[in-house]
Each structure stands twice: as C-alpha cells, then as structure tokens.
Amino acid sequence: MYKGIDVSDNQGTINWDQVKEDGIKFAILRSVRGSGKTDYQFKNNVTGCRAVDMPFDIYKYSYADTITKASKEAVDVVKLLKQNDIMCTVWWDMEDSSLRNMGKVALTALINTAKTVIEAGGYQFGIYCNQDWYRNVLDARSFDCPFWVARYPSNDRMSVSEMPAVRYKPSVTQELFGWQYSSKGNVSGIVGNVDMNIIYVDVNDDNSATEPSKPTQGNPHQEPTYCLYRGRLKQSKEYVKWLQHYLKIKEDGIFGKDTDKELKKYQRSHGLAVDGKCGAKTVGKLKQ
C-alpha cells in the first residue's frame, strides 16, 4: 500500500519537493475543468511531479449528460495529455448530483463512450466514484476496469502517517486501484486540505500475471512484457533496468527524467516514434 493525493487548482500552488518528503508516493491530477478549460494548476502540477519523479495519473470530473458531451469531455482529455506528452491512466470521476437520477443504463452508456475515446487514444481507463455510487447508482457489474473508490470513515484532519481503519476499506468486485479515505489530508507543501488515498498497486513493481521472459543473454535483468514509460504507477524495476542497460545509462530501476531523455534520444536516432514509450517496437530495436 502507498499513500497518495489527488489535487486540482483548489490546492493552489503545490511544493512537490515537500509533498514527496512527507511520504507521498503518487498523485492524481485534475485535467480538464467543467468549462472545458485546463485545470489552472495542471501544467504546474505535471512539472512538479516530473521534477521529483512522482508517478501520476489524471482524472476528469464528468458533467456529461449526453453521449455527445461525454465524447467531447474525453476528446478534451486525450488532447491535453498528448499536448503534454503524458502517458497514464485516466480516471473518470462519476459523482455529480446532476447525473444521479439518469439511471444505470444511461450512465453505463456515458461511461462506455468516454472509455472508448480514452482507450482509442492509447490510455488506460478507470472509474472513480464513492461507495454509494458504486453500490446504488452505477451498474458496476457492467465494467471490468479498475475502480478508485471514496469512503470517508472520519471527518478529522489526517496526516500522511495516519491510517484509516481497515474495516472501512471499500469492497468491489473489480480491481480496487485505490481508496480515497479522506478529504481533509494534511500534507507538507500544500496549504489547506487535500484528498488522501491508499493505492493497492506497487508504484515500483508490477503484479502482472504475465510470466516475465528469461533475461536476455548478457543482460541480467528481465525483458519487459508490457510498455514502459515515465510516470507509470505499476512498473517493474527489473524491466526498467533492462531498458537502462541497453541505453547504457545508470541502472537504478527508476524511470526518471534521465531515462526518459535517453529513450527519446534513442528513438529519434533509430527512426522510431519519439513518444518516450518503450513498447514492442522499441524493445525489438534495442535487442538488435
């Protein structure tokens, strides 16, 4: 389990060095506001996370009550991520009171519309909601994507070191990516309250059921079995070390700014798409 936060321009300017020093391991950043404009602190937060090698995803609070609006919201998110060279999971935030009485069939159609657009853009998709919405508003059985669920066992302000009582942990039938357990977090580097989360995937390792391949001859590390990129929350150190070995840089297993820079440099010089993603084509080229 890892402690994390989700933030927007409601938190103002954040000191990400202090956030990391306080023990926060990941962040989820608001992307596009209800107006369609980019969150006013989005670029600052992306820059701050990257500067301290803080893995991050993004979320979109949805107001869409028609298929057309849901598609437009998702298109705006994909456009923003591509403009900022970001690869991450997109969390679709379903909790607005204006949508509550639309019915499960209509809400499922809206979410699936957004999911189709997000995945077509090359991004992973997940759903955020509170426990009430999961149980009573959404047809949760219609989705096999991971869920990020809010349930607040306490109204007290909480520091990073404090843990919520495990008996309040949300129960879902899908993968539980994370539990948002407080909206009153007290984190260094942030003025005022911030949402607190526990994430149930390892930010430094991968729990994939896929068996890793045997190490390539001359390389002691495991060859990647999935796409590597800077900011991915679930990423094996051994896979990153494999990449660093072939890039001839320090093999520390951390996909930071230096690894990102060298990977893009390699892709540029070898006729590959310069996207900072070490997928099948880049792996194949590196092994030649």
GROMACS .gro file of C-alpha atoms in nm:
model
  288
    1MET     CA    1   0.000   0.000   0.000
    2TYR     CA    2   0.117   0.350  -0.084
    3LYS     CA    3  -0.008   0.690   0.026
    4GLY     CA    4  -0.109   0.936  -0.243
    5ILE     CA    5  -0.310   1.251  -0.307
    6ASP     CA    6  -0.543   1.380  -0.575
    7VAL     CA    7  -0.527   1.750  -0.646
    8SER     CA    8  -0.665   2.033  -0.856
    9ASP     CA    9  -0.630   2.409  -0.867
   10ASN     CA   10  -0.831   2.411  -0.545
   11GLN     CA   11  -0.500   2.334  -0.372
   12GLY     CA   12  -0.328   2.632  -0.533
   13THR     CA   13   0.047   2.615  -0.596
   14ILE     CA   14   0.199   2.297  -0.452
   15ASN     CA   15   0.555   2.244  -0.331
   16TRP     CA   16   0.612   1.896  -0.469
   17ASP     CA   17   0.952   1.857  -0.303
   18GLN     CA   18   0.787   1.892   0.036
   19VAL     CA   19   0.499   1.664  -0.067
   20LYS     CA   20   0.741   1.387  -0.156
   21GLU     CA   21   0.948   1.438   0.159
   22ASP     CA   22   0.630   1.399   0.365
   23GLY     CA   23   0.589   1.044   0.234
   24ILE     CA   24   0.351   1.083  -0.059
   25LYS     CA   25   0.431   0.828  -0.332
   26PHE     CA   26   0.192   0.916  -0.614
   27ALA     CA   27  -0.056   1.178  -0.731
   28ILE     CA   28  -0.370   1.201  -0.942
   29LEU     CA   29  -0.411   1.538  -1.111
   30ARG     CA   30  -0.730   1.702  -1.233
   31SER     CA   31  -0.708   1.750  -1.607
   32VAL     CA   32  -0.996   1.946  -1.759
   33ARG     CA   33  -1.245   2.164  -1.571
   34GLY     CA   34  -1.620   2.153  -1.626
   35SER     CA   35  -1.589   2.456  -1.853
   36GLY     CA   36  -1.363   2.258  -2.085
   37LYS     CA   37  -1.061   2.464  -1.983
   38THR     CA   38  -0.748   2.302  -1.848
   39ASP     CA   39  -0.722   2.294  -1.468
   40TYR     CA   40  -0.539   2.614  -1.378
   41GLN     CA   41  -0.262   2.428  -1.193
   42PHE     CA   42  -0.237   2.128  -1.427
   43LYS     CA   43   0.086   2.222  -1.602
   44ASN     CA   44   0.247   2.332  -1.275
   45ASN     CA   45   0.148   2.003  -1.113
   46VAL     CA   46   0.278   1.796  -1.405
   47THR     CA   47   0.606   1.987  -1.398
   48GLY     CA   48   0.630   1.948  -1.021
   49CYS     CA   49   0.562   1.574  -1.028
   50ARG     CA   50   0.815   1.520  -1.304
   51ALA     CA   51   1.078   1.724  -1.123
   52VAL     CA   52   1.064   1.495  -0.819
   53ASP     CA   53   0.991   1.174  -1.014
   54MET     CA   54   0.646   1.143  -0.861
   55PRO     CA   55   0.432   0.894  -1.058
   56PHE     CA   56   0.094   1.041  -1.151
   57ASP     CA   57  -0.235   0.969  -1.321
   58ILE     CA   58  -0.506   1.218  -1.412
   59TYR     CA   59  -0.879   1.242  -1.350
   60LYS     CA   60  -1.173   1.405  -1.523
   61TYR     CA   61  -1.479   1.505  -1.319
   62SER     CA   62  -1.762   1.438  -1.561
   63TYR     CA   63  -2.072   1.654  -1.604
   64ALA     CA   64  -2.175   1.492  -1.931
   65ASP     CA   65  -2.544   1.402  -1.955
   66THR     CA   66  -2.543   1.308  -2.324
   67ILE     CA   67  -2.331   1.080  -2.541
   68THR     CA   68  -2.208   1.381  -2.738
   69LYS     CA   69  -2.095   1.562  -2.423
   70ALA     CA   70  -1.923   1.252  -2.283
   71SER     CA   71  -1.732   1.209  -2.608
   72LYS     CA   72  -1.632   1.577  -2.608
   73GLU     CA   73  -1.506   1.558  -2.248
   74ALA     CA   74  -1.296   1.252  -2.332
   75VAL     CA   75  -1.158   1.410  -2.651
   76ASP     CA   76  -1.052   1.716  -2.449
   77VAL     CA   77  -0.866   1.493  -2.203
   78VAL     CA   78  -0.684   1.297  -2.473
   79LYS     CA   79  -0.586   1.618  -2.649
   80LEU     CA   80  -0.446   1.764  -2.326
   81LEU     CA   81  -0.243   1.453  -2.245
   82LYS     CA   82  -0.093   1.433  -2.591
   83GLN     CA   83  -0.006   1.804  -2.587
   84ASN     CA   84   0.188   1.747  -2.264
   85ASP     CA   85   0.348   1.415  -2.365
   86ILE     CA   86   0.178   1.225  -2.082
   87MET     CA   87   0.109   0.851  -2.066
   88CYS     CA   88  -0.106   0.746  -1.771
   89THR     CA   89  -0.439   0.604  -1.660
   90VAL     CA   90  -0.740   0.831  -1.699
   91TRP     CA   91  -0.983   0.813  -1.406
   92TRP     CA   92  -1.341   0.901  -1.498
   93ASP     CA   93  -1.494   1.074  -1.195
   94MET     CA   94  -1.865   0.990  -1.157
   95GLU     CA   95  -2.026   1.167  -0.863
   96ASP     CA   96  -2.203   1.482  -0.981
   97SER     CA   97  -2.551   1.512  -0.833
   98SER     CA   98  -2.697   1.625  -1.168
   99LEU     CA   99  -2.631   1.277  -1.310
  100ARG     CA  100  -2.751   1.069  -1.018
  101ASN     CA  101  -3.108   1.010  -1.139
  102MET     CA  102  -3.030   0.936  -1.503
  103GLY     CA  103  -3.050   0.563  -1.444
  104LYS     CA  104  -2.795   0.284  -1.470
  105VAL     CA  105  -2.842   0.216  -1.841
  106ALA     CA  106  -2.784   0.578  -1.939
  107LEU     CA  107  -2.484   0.616  -1.707
  108THR     CA  108  -2.328   0.298  -1.840
  109ALA     CA  109  -2.361   0.432  -2.196
  110LEU     CA  110  -2.199   0.763  -2.097
  111ILE     CA  111  -1.906   0.595  -1.925
  112ASN     CA  112  -1.852   0.349  -2.210
  113THR     CA  113  -1.849   0.637  -2.457
  114ALA     CA  114  -1.572   0.807  -2.262
  115LYS     CA  115  -1.390   0.476  -2.217
  116THR     CA  116  -1.390   0.410  -2.592
  117VAL     CA  117  -1.241   0.752  -2.669
  118ILE     CA  118  -0.979   0.733  -2.393
  119GLU     CA  119  -0.864   0.383  -2.490
  120ALA     CA  120  -0.859   0.473  -2.859
  121GLY     CA  121  -0.618   0.749  -2.761
  122GLY     CA  122  -0.382   0.489  -2.616
  123TYR     CA  123  -0.464   0.541  -2.249
  124GLN     CA  124  -0.581   0.307  -1.974
  125PHE     CA  125  -0.923   0.381  -1.826
  126GLY     CA  126  -1.060   0.352  -1.475
  127ILE     CA  127  -1.365   0.472  -1.284
  128TYR     CA  128  -1.370   0.687  -0.971
  129CYS     CA  129  -1.683   0.706  -0.758
  130ASN     CA  130  -1.785   0.696  -0.394
  131GLN     CA  131  -1.912   0.381  -0.230
  132ASP     CA  132  -2.277   0.492  -0.256
  133TRP     CA  133  -2.247   0.543  -0.632
  134TYR     CA  134  -2.071   0.208  -0.669
  135ARG     CA  135  -2.346   0.022  -0.483
  136ASN     CA  136  -2.660   0.216  -0.571
  137VAL     CA  137  -2.619   0.443  -0.873
  138LEU     CA  138  -2.388   0.276  -1.126
  139ASP     CA  139  -2.432  -0.068  -1.278
  140ALA     CA  140  -2.086  -0.160  -1.155
  141ARG     CA  141  -2.120  -0.514  -1.292
  142SER     CA  142  -2.109  -0.371  -1.643
  143PHE     CA  143  -1.744  -0.271  -1.606
  144ASP     CA  144  -1.428  -0.478  -1.579
  145CYS     CA  145  -1.192  -0.182  -1.546
  146PRO     CA  146  -1.026  -0.092  -1.215
  147PHE     CA  147  -1.213   0.125  -0.966
  148TRP     CA  148  -1.092   0.401  -0.738
  149VAL     CA  149  -1.346   0.437  -0.459
  150ALA     CA  150  -1.410   0.703  -0.195
  151ARG     CA  151  -1.525   0.620   0.156
  152TYR     CA  152  -1.452   0.851   0.448
  153PRO     CA  153  -1.450   0.678   0.788
  154SER     CA  154  -1.361   1.001   0.970
  155ASN     CA  155  -1.414   1.375   0.936
  156ASP     CA  156  -1.096   1.451   1.129
  157ARG     CA  157  -0.798   1.613   0.960
  158MET     CA  158  -0.539   1.341   0.889
  159SER     CA  159  -0.163   1.348   0.844
  160VAL     CA  160   0.023   1.128   0.598
  161SER     CA  161   0.131   0.892   0.878
  162GLU     CA  162  -0.224   0.823   0.997
  163MET     CA  163  -0.409   0.524   0.855
  164PRO     CA  164  -0.785   0.471   0.826
  165ALA     CA  165  -0.939   0.168   0.995
  166VAL     CA  166  -0.919  -0.124   0.754
  167ARG     CA  167  -1.278  -0.228   0.827
  168TYR     CA  168  -1.391   0.073   0.623
  169LYS     CA  169  -1.199  -0.028   0.311
  170PRO     CA  170  -1.437  -0.031   0.011
  171SER     CA  171  -1.531  -0.368  -0.133
  172VAL     CA  172  -1.561  -0.405  -0.510
  173THR     CA  173  -1.575  -0.700  -0.746
  174GLN     CA  174  -1.324  -0.544  -0.987
  175GLU     CA  175  -0.963  -0.449  -0.916
  176LEU     CA  176  -0.956  -0.188  -0.638
  177PHE     CA  177  -0.689   0.053  -0.755
  178GLY     CA  178  -0.723   0.288  -0.463
  179TRP     CA  179  -0.924   0.404  -0.164
  180GLN     CA  180  -0.983   0.776  -0.117
  181TYR     CA  181  -1.028   0.780   0.259
  182SER     CA  182  -1.024   1.149   0.348
  183SER     CA  183  -1.086   1.491   0.200
  184LYS     CA  184  -0.907   1.655   0.492
  185GLY     CA  185  -0.548   1.544   0.446
  186ASN     CA  186  -0.269   1.750   0.600
  187VAL     CA  187   0.035   1.725   0.371
  188SER     CA  188   0.352   1.934   0.377
  189GLY     CA  189   0.379   2.160   0.073
  190ILE     CA  190   0.003   2.206   0.043
  191VAL     CA  191  -0.193   2.486   0.208
  192GLY     CA  192  -0.528   2.363   0.339
  193ASN     CA  193  -0.695   2.026   0.296
  194VAL     CA  194  -0.620   1.769   0.029
  195ASP     CA  195  -0.775   1.434  -0.064
  196MET     CA  196  -0.585   1.135   0.076
  197ASN     CA  197  -0.561   0.795  -0.091
  198ILE     CA  198  -0.420   0.449  -0.044
  199ILE     CA  199  -0.316   0.278  -0.364
  200TYR     CA  200  -0.313  -0.101  -0.387
  201VAL     CA  201  -0.065  -0.143  -0.671
  202ASP     CA  202   0.309  -0.124  -0.626
  203VAL     CA  203   0.445   0.202  -0.766
  204ASN     CA  204   0.782   0.034  -0.819
  205ASP     CA  205   0.688  -0.316  -0.925
  206ASP     CA  206   0.432  -0.499  -1.134
  207ASN     CA  207   0.194  -0.768  -1.016
  208SER     CA  208   0.104  -0.880  -1.366
  209ALA     CA  209   0.006  -1.243  -1.408
  210THR     CA  210   0.215  -1.249  -1.724
  211GLU     CA  211   0.529  -1.453  -1.676
  212PRO     CA  212   0.839  -1.243  -1.745
  213SER     CA  213   1.070  -1.373  -2.012
  214LYS     CA  214   1.415  -1.502  -1.933
  215PRO     CA  215   1.687  -1.237  -1.916
  216THR     CA  216   1.846  -1.158  -2.249
  217GLN     CA  217   2.196  -1.301  -2.285
  218GLY     CA  218   2.446  -1.051  -2.147
  219ASN     CA  219   2.175  -0.860  -1.961
  220PRO     CA  220   2.096  -0.973  -1.602
  221HIS     CA  221   1.755  -0.805  -1.598
  222GLN     CA  222   1.412  -0.915  -1.718
  223GLU     CA  223   1.297  -0.813  -2.063
  224PRO     CA  224   0.978  -0.601  -2.044
  225THR     CA  225   0.647  -0.774  -2.112
  226TYR     CA  226   0.448  -0.451  -2.123
  227CYS     CA  227   0.501  -0.089  -2.224
  228LEU     CA  228   0.733   0.119  -2.003
  229TYR     CA  229   0.706   0.495  -1.973
  230ARG     CA  230   0.779   0.772  -1.729
  231GLY     CA  231   0.501   0.823  -1.476
  232ARG     CA  232   0.355   0.473  -1.496
  233LEU     CA  233   0.244   0.373  -1.148
  234LYS     CA  234   0.277  -0.001  -1.191
  235GLN     CA  235   0.622  -0.068  -1.332
  236SER     CA  236   0.887  -0.332  -1.259
  237LYS     CA  237   1.229  -0.208  -1.156
  238GLU     CA  238   1.385  -0.507  -1.333
  239TYR     CA  239   1.216  -0.409  -1.659
  240VAL     CA  240   1.338  -0.051  -1.626
  241LYS     CA  241   1.690  -0.175  -1.550
  242TRP     CA  242   1.671  -0.383  -1.870
  243LEU     CA  243   1.592  -0.068  -2.066
  244GLN     CA  244   1.866   0.131  -1.892
  245HIS     CA  245   2.116  -0.146  -1.966
  246TYR     CA  246   2.055  -0.112  -2.340
  247LEU     CA  247   2.054   0.267  -2.323
  248LYS     CA  248   2.393   0.245  -2.148
  249ILE     CA  249   2.291   0.463  -1.855
  250LYS     CA  250   2.282   0.414  -1.478
  251GLU     CA  251   2.080   0.101  -1.394
  252ASP     CA  252   1.881   0.216  -1.090
  253GLY     CA  253   1.540   0.083  -1.196
  254ILE     CA  254   1.380   0.428  -1.179
  255PHE     CA  255   1.216   0.563  -1.494
  256GLY     CA  256   1.303   0.926  -1.424
  257LYS     CA  257   1.378   1.226  -1.642
  258ASP     CA  258   1.724   1.098  -1.744
  259THR     CA  259   1.588   0.764  -1.867
  260ASP     CA  260   1.304   0.944  -2.046
  261LYS     CA  261   1.551   1.179  -2.215
  262GLU     CA  262   1.784   0.899  -2.328
  263LEU     CA  263   1.497   0.682  -2.451
  264LYS     CA  264   1.361   0.964  -2.668
  265LYS     CA  265   1.713   1.034  -2.794
  266TYR     CA  266   1.748   0.667  -2.891
  267GLN     CA  267   1.407   0.660  -3.060
  268ARG     CA  268   1.490   0.973  -3.259
  269SER     CA  269   1.821   0.834  -3.380
  270HIS     CA  270   1.675   0.495  -3.477
  271GLY     CA  271   1.369   0.606  -3.674
  272LEU     CA  272   1.115   0.521  -3.405
  273ALA     CA  273   0.818   0.725  -3.287
  274VAL     CA  274   0.962   0.966  -3.030
  275ASP     CA  275   0.696   0.912  -2.762
  276GLY     CA  276   0.903   0.807  -2.460
  277LYS     CA  277   0.726   0.471  -2.452
  278CYS     CA  278   0.929   0.153  -2.453
  279GLY     CA  279   0.686  -0.080  -2.624
  280ALA     CA  280   0.730  -0.379  -2.854
  281LYS     CA  281   0.888  -0.186  -3.145
  282THR     CA  282   1.142  -0.010  -2.922
  283VAL     CA  283   1.225  -0.332  -2.736
  284GLY     CA  284   1.280  -0.510  -3.066
  285LYS     CA  285   1.511  -0.235  -3.192
  286LEU     CA  286   1.709  -0.230  -2.866
  287LYS     CA  287   1.770  -0.606  -2.889
  288GLN     CA  288   1.908  -0.595  -3.245
   0.00000   0.00000   0.00000
